[in-house]
Each structure stands twice: as structure tokens, then as C-alpha cells.
Coordinates of C-alpha atoms in Angstrom, one line a residue:
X369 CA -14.9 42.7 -33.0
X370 CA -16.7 40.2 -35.6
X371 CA -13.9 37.9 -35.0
X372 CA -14.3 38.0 -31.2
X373 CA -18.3 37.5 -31.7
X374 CA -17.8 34.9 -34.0
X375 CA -15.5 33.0 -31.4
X376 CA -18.3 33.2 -28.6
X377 CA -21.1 31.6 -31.3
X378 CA -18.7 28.7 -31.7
X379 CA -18.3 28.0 -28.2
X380 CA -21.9 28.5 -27.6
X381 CA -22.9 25.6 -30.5
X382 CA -20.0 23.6 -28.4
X383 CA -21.5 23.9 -25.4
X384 CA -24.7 22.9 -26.9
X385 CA -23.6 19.8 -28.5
X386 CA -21.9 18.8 -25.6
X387 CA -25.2 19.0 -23.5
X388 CA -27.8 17.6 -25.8
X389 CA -25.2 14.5 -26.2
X390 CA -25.2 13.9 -22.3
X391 CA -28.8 14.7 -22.3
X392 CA -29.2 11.6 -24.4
X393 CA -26.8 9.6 -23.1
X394 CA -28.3 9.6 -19.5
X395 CA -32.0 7.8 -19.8
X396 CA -29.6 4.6 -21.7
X397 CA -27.0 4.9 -18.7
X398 CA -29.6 4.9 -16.3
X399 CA -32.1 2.2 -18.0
X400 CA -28.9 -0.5 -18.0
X401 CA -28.4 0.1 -14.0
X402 CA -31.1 -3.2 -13.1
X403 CA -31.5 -1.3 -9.7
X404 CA -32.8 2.0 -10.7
X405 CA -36.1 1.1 -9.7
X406 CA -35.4 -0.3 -6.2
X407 CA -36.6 1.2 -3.2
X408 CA -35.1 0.8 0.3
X409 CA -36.7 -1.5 2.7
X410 CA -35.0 -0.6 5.8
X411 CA -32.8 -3.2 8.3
X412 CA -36.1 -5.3 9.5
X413 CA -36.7 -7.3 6.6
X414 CA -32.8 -7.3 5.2
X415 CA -32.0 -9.4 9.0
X416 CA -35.4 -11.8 8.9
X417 CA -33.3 -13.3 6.3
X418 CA -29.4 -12.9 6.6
X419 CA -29.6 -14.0 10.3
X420 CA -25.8 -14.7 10.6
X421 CA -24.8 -11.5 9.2
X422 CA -27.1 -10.3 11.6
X423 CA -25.4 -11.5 14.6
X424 CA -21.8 -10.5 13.2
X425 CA -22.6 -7.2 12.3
X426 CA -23.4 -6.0 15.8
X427 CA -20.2 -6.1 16.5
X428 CA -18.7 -3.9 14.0
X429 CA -17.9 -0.1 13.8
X430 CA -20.2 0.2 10.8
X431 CA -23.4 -0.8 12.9
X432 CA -22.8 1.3 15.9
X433 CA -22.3 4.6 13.4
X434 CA -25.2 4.0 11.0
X435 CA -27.3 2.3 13.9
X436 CA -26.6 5.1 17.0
X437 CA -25.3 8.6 14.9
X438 CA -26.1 8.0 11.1
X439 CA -25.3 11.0 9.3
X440 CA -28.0 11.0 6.7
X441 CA -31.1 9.3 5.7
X442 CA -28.8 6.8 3.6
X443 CA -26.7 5.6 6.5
X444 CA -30.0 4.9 8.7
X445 CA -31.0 2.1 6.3
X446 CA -28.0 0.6 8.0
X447 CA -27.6 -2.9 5.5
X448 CA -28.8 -0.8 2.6
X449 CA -26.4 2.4 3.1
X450 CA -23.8 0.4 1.5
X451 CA -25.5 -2.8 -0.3
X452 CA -28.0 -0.4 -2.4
X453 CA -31.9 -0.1 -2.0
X454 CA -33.4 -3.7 -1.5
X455 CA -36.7 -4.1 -2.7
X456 CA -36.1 -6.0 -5.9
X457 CA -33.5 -8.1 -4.1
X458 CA -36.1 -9.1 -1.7
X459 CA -38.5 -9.7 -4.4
X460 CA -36.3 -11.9 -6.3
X461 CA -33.5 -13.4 -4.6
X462 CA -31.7 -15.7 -6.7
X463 CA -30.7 -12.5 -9.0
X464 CA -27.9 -11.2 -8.3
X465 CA -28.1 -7.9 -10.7
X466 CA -30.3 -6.6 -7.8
X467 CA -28.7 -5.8 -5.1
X468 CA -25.0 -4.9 -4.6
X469 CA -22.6 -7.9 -3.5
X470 CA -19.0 -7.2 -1.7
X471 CA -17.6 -10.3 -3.0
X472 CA -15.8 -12.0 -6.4
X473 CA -18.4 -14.7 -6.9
X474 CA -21.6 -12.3 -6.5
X475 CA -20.6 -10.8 -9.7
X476 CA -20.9 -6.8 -9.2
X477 CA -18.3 -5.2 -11.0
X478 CA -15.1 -4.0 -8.6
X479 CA -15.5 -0.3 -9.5
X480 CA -19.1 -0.5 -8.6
X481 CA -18.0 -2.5 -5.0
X482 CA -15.3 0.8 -4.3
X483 CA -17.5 3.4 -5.3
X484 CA -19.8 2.3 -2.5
X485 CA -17.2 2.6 0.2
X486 CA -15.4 5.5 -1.3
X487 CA -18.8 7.3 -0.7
X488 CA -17.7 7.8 2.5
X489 CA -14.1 6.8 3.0
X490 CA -12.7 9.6 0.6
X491 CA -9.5 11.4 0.8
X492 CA -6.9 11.0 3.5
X493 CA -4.7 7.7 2.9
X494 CA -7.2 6.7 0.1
X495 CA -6.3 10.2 -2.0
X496 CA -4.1 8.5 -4.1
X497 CA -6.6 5.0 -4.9
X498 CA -7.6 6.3 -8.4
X499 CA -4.4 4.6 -10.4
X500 CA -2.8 2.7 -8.1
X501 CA -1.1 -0.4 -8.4
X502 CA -3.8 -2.2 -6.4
X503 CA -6.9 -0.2 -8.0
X504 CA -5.3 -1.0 -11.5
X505 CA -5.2 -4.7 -10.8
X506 CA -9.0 -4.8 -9.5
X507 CA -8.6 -5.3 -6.5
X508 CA -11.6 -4.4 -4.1
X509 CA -11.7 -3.0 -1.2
X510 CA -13.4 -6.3 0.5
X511 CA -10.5 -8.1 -0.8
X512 CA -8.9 -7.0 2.2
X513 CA -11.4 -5.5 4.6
X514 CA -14.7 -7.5 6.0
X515 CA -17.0 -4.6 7.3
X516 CA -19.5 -7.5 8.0
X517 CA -17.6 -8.8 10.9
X518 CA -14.7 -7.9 13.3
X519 CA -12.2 -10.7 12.8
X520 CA -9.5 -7.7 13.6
X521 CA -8.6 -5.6 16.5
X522 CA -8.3 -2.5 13.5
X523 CA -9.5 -1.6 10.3
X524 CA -12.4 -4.2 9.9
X525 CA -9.4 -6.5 8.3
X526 CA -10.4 -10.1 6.8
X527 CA -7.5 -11.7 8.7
X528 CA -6.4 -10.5 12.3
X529 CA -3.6 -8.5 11.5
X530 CA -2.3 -6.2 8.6
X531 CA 0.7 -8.9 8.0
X532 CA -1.7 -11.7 7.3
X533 CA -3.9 -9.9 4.7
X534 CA -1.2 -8.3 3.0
X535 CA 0.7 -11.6 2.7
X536 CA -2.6 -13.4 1.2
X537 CA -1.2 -12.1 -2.0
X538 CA 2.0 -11.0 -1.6
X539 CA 3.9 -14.5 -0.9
X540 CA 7.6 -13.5 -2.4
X541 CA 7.4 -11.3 0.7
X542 CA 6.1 -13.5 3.1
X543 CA 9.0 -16.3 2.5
X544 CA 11.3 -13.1 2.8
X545 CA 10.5 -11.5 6.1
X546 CA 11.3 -15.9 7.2
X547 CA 14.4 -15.3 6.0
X548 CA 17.6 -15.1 9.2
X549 CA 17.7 -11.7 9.5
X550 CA 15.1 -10.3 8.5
X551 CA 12.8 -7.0 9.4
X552 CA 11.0 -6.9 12.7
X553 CA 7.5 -7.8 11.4
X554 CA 7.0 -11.3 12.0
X555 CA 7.4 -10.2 15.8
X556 CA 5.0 -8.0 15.6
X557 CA 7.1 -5.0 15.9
X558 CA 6.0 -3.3 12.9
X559 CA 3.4 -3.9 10.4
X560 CA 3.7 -3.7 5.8
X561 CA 1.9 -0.4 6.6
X562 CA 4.9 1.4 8.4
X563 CA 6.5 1.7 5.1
X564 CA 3.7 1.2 2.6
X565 CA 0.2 2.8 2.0
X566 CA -1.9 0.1 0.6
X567 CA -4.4 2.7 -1.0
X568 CA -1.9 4.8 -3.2
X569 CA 1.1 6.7 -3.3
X570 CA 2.6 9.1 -5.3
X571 CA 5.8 7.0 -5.0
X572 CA 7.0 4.0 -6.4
X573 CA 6.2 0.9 -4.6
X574 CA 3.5 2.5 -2.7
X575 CA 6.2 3.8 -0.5
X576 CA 5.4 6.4 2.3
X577 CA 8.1 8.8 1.5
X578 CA 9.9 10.2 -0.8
X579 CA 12.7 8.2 -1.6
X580 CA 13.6 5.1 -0.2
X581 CA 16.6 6.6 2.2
X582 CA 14.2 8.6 3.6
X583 CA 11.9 6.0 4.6
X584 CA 14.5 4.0 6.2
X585 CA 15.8 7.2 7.9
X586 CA 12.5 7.5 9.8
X587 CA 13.2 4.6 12.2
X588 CA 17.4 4.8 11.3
X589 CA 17.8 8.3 12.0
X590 CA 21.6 7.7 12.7
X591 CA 22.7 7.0 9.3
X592 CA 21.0 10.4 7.8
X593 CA 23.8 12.4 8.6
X594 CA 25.2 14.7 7.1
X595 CA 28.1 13.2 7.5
X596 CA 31.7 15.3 6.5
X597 CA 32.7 12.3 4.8
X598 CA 30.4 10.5 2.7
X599 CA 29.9 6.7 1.6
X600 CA 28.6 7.2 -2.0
X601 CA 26.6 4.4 -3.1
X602 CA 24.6 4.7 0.9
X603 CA 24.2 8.3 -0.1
X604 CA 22.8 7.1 -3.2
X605 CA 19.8 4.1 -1.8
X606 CA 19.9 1.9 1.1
X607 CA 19.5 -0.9 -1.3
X608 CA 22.2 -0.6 -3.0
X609 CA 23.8 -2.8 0.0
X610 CA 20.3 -4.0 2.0
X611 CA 17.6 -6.0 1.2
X612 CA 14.5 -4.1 2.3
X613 CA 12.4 -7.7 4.0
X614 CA 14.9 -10.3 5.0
X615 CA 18.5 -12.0 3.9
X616 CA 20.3 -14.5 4.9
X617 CA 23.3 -12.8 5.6
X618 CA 23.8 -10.5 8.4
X619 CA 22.4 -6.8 8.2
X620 CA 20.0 -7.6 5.7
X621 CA 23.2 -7.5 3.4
X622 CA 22.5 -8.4 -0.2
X623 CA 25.7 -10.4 -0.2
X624 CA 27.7 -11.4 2.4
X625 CA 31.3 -9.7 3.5
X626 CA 33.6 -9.2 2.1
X627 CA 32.4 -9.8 -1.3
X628 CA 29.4 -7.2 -0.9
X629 CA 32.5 -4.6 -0.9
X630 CA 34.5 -6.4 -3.5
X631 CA 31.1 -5.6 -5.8
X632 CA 32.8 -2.0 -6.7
X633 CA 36.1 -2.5 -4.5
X634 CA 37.7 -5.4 -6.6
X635 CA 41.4 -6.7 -6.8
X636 CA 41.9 -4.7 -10.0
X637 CA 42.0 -1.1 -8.6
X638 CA 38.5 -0.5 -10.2
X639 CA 37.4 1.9 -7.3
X640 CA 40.9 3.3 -7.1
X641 CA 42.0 0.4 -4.6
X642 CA 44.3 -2.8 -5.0
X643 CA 43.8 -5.1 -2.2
X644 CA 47.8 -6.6 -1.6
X645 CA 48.7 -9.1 0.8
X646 CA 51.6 -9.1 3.8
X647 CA 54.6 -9.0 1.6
X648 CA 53.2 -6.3 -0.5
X649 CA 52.3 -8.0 -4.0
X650 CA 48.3 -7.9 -5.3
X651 CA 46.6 -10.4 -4.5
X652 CA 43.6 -11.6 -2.8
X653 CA 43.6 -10.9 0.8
X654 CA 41.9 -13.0 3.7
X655 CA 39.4 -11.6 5.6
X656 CA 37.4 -12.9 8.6
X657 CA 34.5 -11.5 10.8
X658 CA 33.1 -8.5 9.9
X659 CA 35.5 -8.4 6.8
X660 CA 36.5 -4.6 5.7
X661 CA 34.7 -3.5 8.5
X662 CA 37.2 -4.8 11.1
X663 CA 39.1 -1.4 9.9
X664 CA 36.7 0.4 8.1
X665 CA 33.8 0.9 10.7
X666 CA 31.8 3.8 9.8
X667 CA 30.8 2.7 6.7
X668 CA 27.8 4.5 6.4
X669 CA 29.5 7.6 6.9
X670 CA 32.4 9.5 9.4
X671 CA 32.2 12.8 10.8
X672 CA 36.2 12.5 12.0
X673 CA 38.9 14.8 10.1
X674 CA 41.0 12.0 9.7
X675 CA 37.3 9.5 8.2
X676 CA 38.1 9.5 4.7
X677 CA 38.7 5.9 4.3
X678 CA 35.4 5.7 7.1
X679 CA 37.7 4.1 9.5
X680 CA 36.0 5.8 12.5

């Protein structure tokens, strides 16, 4: 019982510790915040300067919410809601410490540009932000978005489309996706989002599934199966065989057939086969057209009793 008392007392001067420390550290937190002291103005003054933003503004989904249904005293300051009180700022313009900017060359830290917009855009798609790829990197949220003006039909973008401002950065994929064959998204058919959430995944590559396969079996639900015989290294990831933006060859194929077979189907017998020609010796065969899959048709997989060698 004196053990068990003696535990509690320990926890107890814990506990205390623990509080007096964040009881000091608060006041210096606080006094290094150069807006703590700022009190909001309201819309009037922020637009009898920023005339241009003004104008743009209108326009957007922001200014009809915090404008015609604000949710809380916050969101009817309208500019301030999201740029911080703007007293000091209008006091002193040429500092920048003052107010909140939503832009590299203003200065405010990236972390202090998301929390803003995390405020309200919490949860959902943006669940998975804290540690992502793009969050890691530092990339802000106005990187992409422009909630000052509607240069995009969705999303408050800062290009018209999801294409262009994901391919701002990403340039490997943009040359990719101009490639011959290549994924429907230069045509508008689909968009980098289809397959990818931009604010976090719990999968690799920010994909939207679990597993590759299984993204690509959302829109090519005919080579899921289950199939009774089985093409292992399909069953194993699509791109194995595909490239996932564009190729050159046809298919998206990583190489071209028949050499793309003759990866793990070689002249050796490697995979169990020997490739012979007409008169029965080994040796190199010559294929044309579709190559192996002249015989061998269902590659991806055959349902037929007699589809072992995925022939139909």
C-alpha cells in the first residue's frame, strides 16, 4: 500500500514539473509572435489599399462564404480570417513580420502559411498532410492554390487545370505523359488526381489505393480477374511490364515486343522455355507484329481449361 502511495506522489511531482515548465515556456512563445498585439481592422481599410486584390477576390468562393454565411466572428473579417489581425500591418507597412503573407518572398514561415488554411480545411483528403512527401519538402499550400483569385474552374488552382500546376514541378512527368502512347491526361480525360492525392497518402507515391494493381484495376477492371490461370509477374504489379505516364512503345510497354517477354522468357530455358526455330534446333526465333502475343493472347490472364500457356 506504501508502494502504491508512493507511485501516485511521483506522478503528482511529474505532473507538476511538466506544467510549471509550460507555464513558463508560454509568455516567451507568445512575446516572439510580432503579431500578438494586433487587432483586427475589418475588410474597409484592408481594400482602400489592396485595390486589385479587391476586385479579384469578388470572384472567389472564399468571399462569397466569409462575405454572405461566415461561420464565426473570425471569418466576417473576411481579408483578415485568413491573413491575421491587421492593425500593425496598417500601421507599418513595409514590415513584413506583421501580418501573414501566402507567398515565398513575403517571408512567413510555410508551417505558419498551412496552419492558416488548415484552420478550416482539416480532415478529408488533407488527413494524411502532416508527413507527407509534399508537407516534408515545404511546400505550401499557395504553392498550388490562389484563394485570391479564380484563375480555375475548381479548387481555386494557380493555373487553370490540375495538370498544369502539378506539372510546375513535376517536369520528368510532364515530358512523359508527351511521350506516343501515353495516359489519357493531356486530352483531358483524366487529371494527376485520379490516381494521386496531392495532400497525403498512406501509400507510397501518394497513391489512392492500396497497391498499384488495384489502382489501375479501378478504370481496367478486366484484367482483375480472378483468372484460373494466372500470368505471375501481372499478378505481382502492373509495372512490372507498363510504364504508369507514357512510352514509346505500344501499351505503355516498358520495352518493346518481343524483347519485353524475352526479359524472363530467354533463349536459355531460364523460365522453363527454349525458343527453337522451324527445323527444331535452339535458336533465336523471328517474330513480327504483336510478337508472342500473335499465339499467346491472354496474356494478362485465361479463364479457358486448355489457357495454361494464356493462348486464349
Amino acid at each position: 500500500m506504501a508502494k502504491k502511495h508512493s507511485f501516485f506522489r511521483v506522478c503528482a511531482a511529474l505532473g507538476s514539473v511538466i506544467l510549471l515548465g509550460l507555464a513558463l515556456n508560454a509568455p516567451a512563445q507568445a512575446a516572439d509572435d510580432p503579431m500578438i498585439n494586433a487587432r483586427y481592422v475589418g475588410e474597409k481599410v484592408c481594400t482602400d489599399c489592396h485595390d486589385t486584390e479587391k476586385n479579384l477576390f469578388g470572384h472567389t468562393q472564399h468571399a462569397k462564404i466569409f462575405r454572405e454565411n461566415p461561420r464565426n466572428d473570425v471569418e466576417k473579417m473576411v481579408c483578415e480570417a485568413c491573413h491575421g489581425p491587421g492593425s500593425l500591418h496598417a500601421a507599418d507597412t513595409k514590415d513584413r513580420t506583421k501580418i501573414i503573407g501566402f507567398s515565398k518572398e513575403w517571408g512567413t514561415p510555410v508551417p505558419k502559411m498551412n496552419a492558416q488554411c488548415l484552420n478550416c480545411h482539416d480532415g478529408g483528403q488533407r488527413m494524411y498532410w502532416s508527413g507527407s512527401i509534399h508537407q516534408k519538402n515545404q511546400l505550401a499550400c499557395s504553392d498550388c492554390h490562389n484563394p485570391m483569385a479564380r484563375f480555375s474552374a475548381n479548387n481555386l488552382l494557380k493555373k487553370t487545370s490540375i495538370t498544369d500546376t502539378c506539372q510546375t514541378c513535376h517536369q520528368q512527368q510532364r515530358m512523359e505523359f508527351r511521350k506516343r502512347s501515353h495516359m489519357p491526361l493531356p486530352e483531358g480525360k483524366m487529371s494527376c488526381v485520379d490516381c494521386h492525392n496531392p495532400h497525403g497518402s498512406s501509400n507510397k507515391r501518394l497513391l489512392k489505393a492500396d497497391t498499384t494493381n488495384e489502382l489501375c484495376y479501378q478504370c481496367h477492371a478486366e484484367k482483375r480477374g480472378p483468372f484460373l490461370w494466372e500470368h505471375a509477374p501481372v499478378r505481382e504489379n502492373c509495372l512490372n511490364c507498363h510504364e504508369q505516364h507514357g512510352s514509346n512503345n505500344d501499351k505503355l510497354l516498358r520495352v518493346s515486343r518481343p524483347m519485353l517477354c524475352q526479359n524472363c522468357h530467354n533463349l536459355t530455358g531460364g523460365m522453363g522455355h527454349t525458343f527453337r526455330n522451324p527445323n527444331g534446333a535452339a535458336a533465336p526465333v523471328q517474330l513480327i507484329g504483336r510478337s508472342c502475343q500473335n499465339c499467346h493472347a491472354q496474356i494478362h490472364g485465361s479463364n479457358a481449361p486448355d489457357g495454361m500457356r494464356f493462348r486464349r
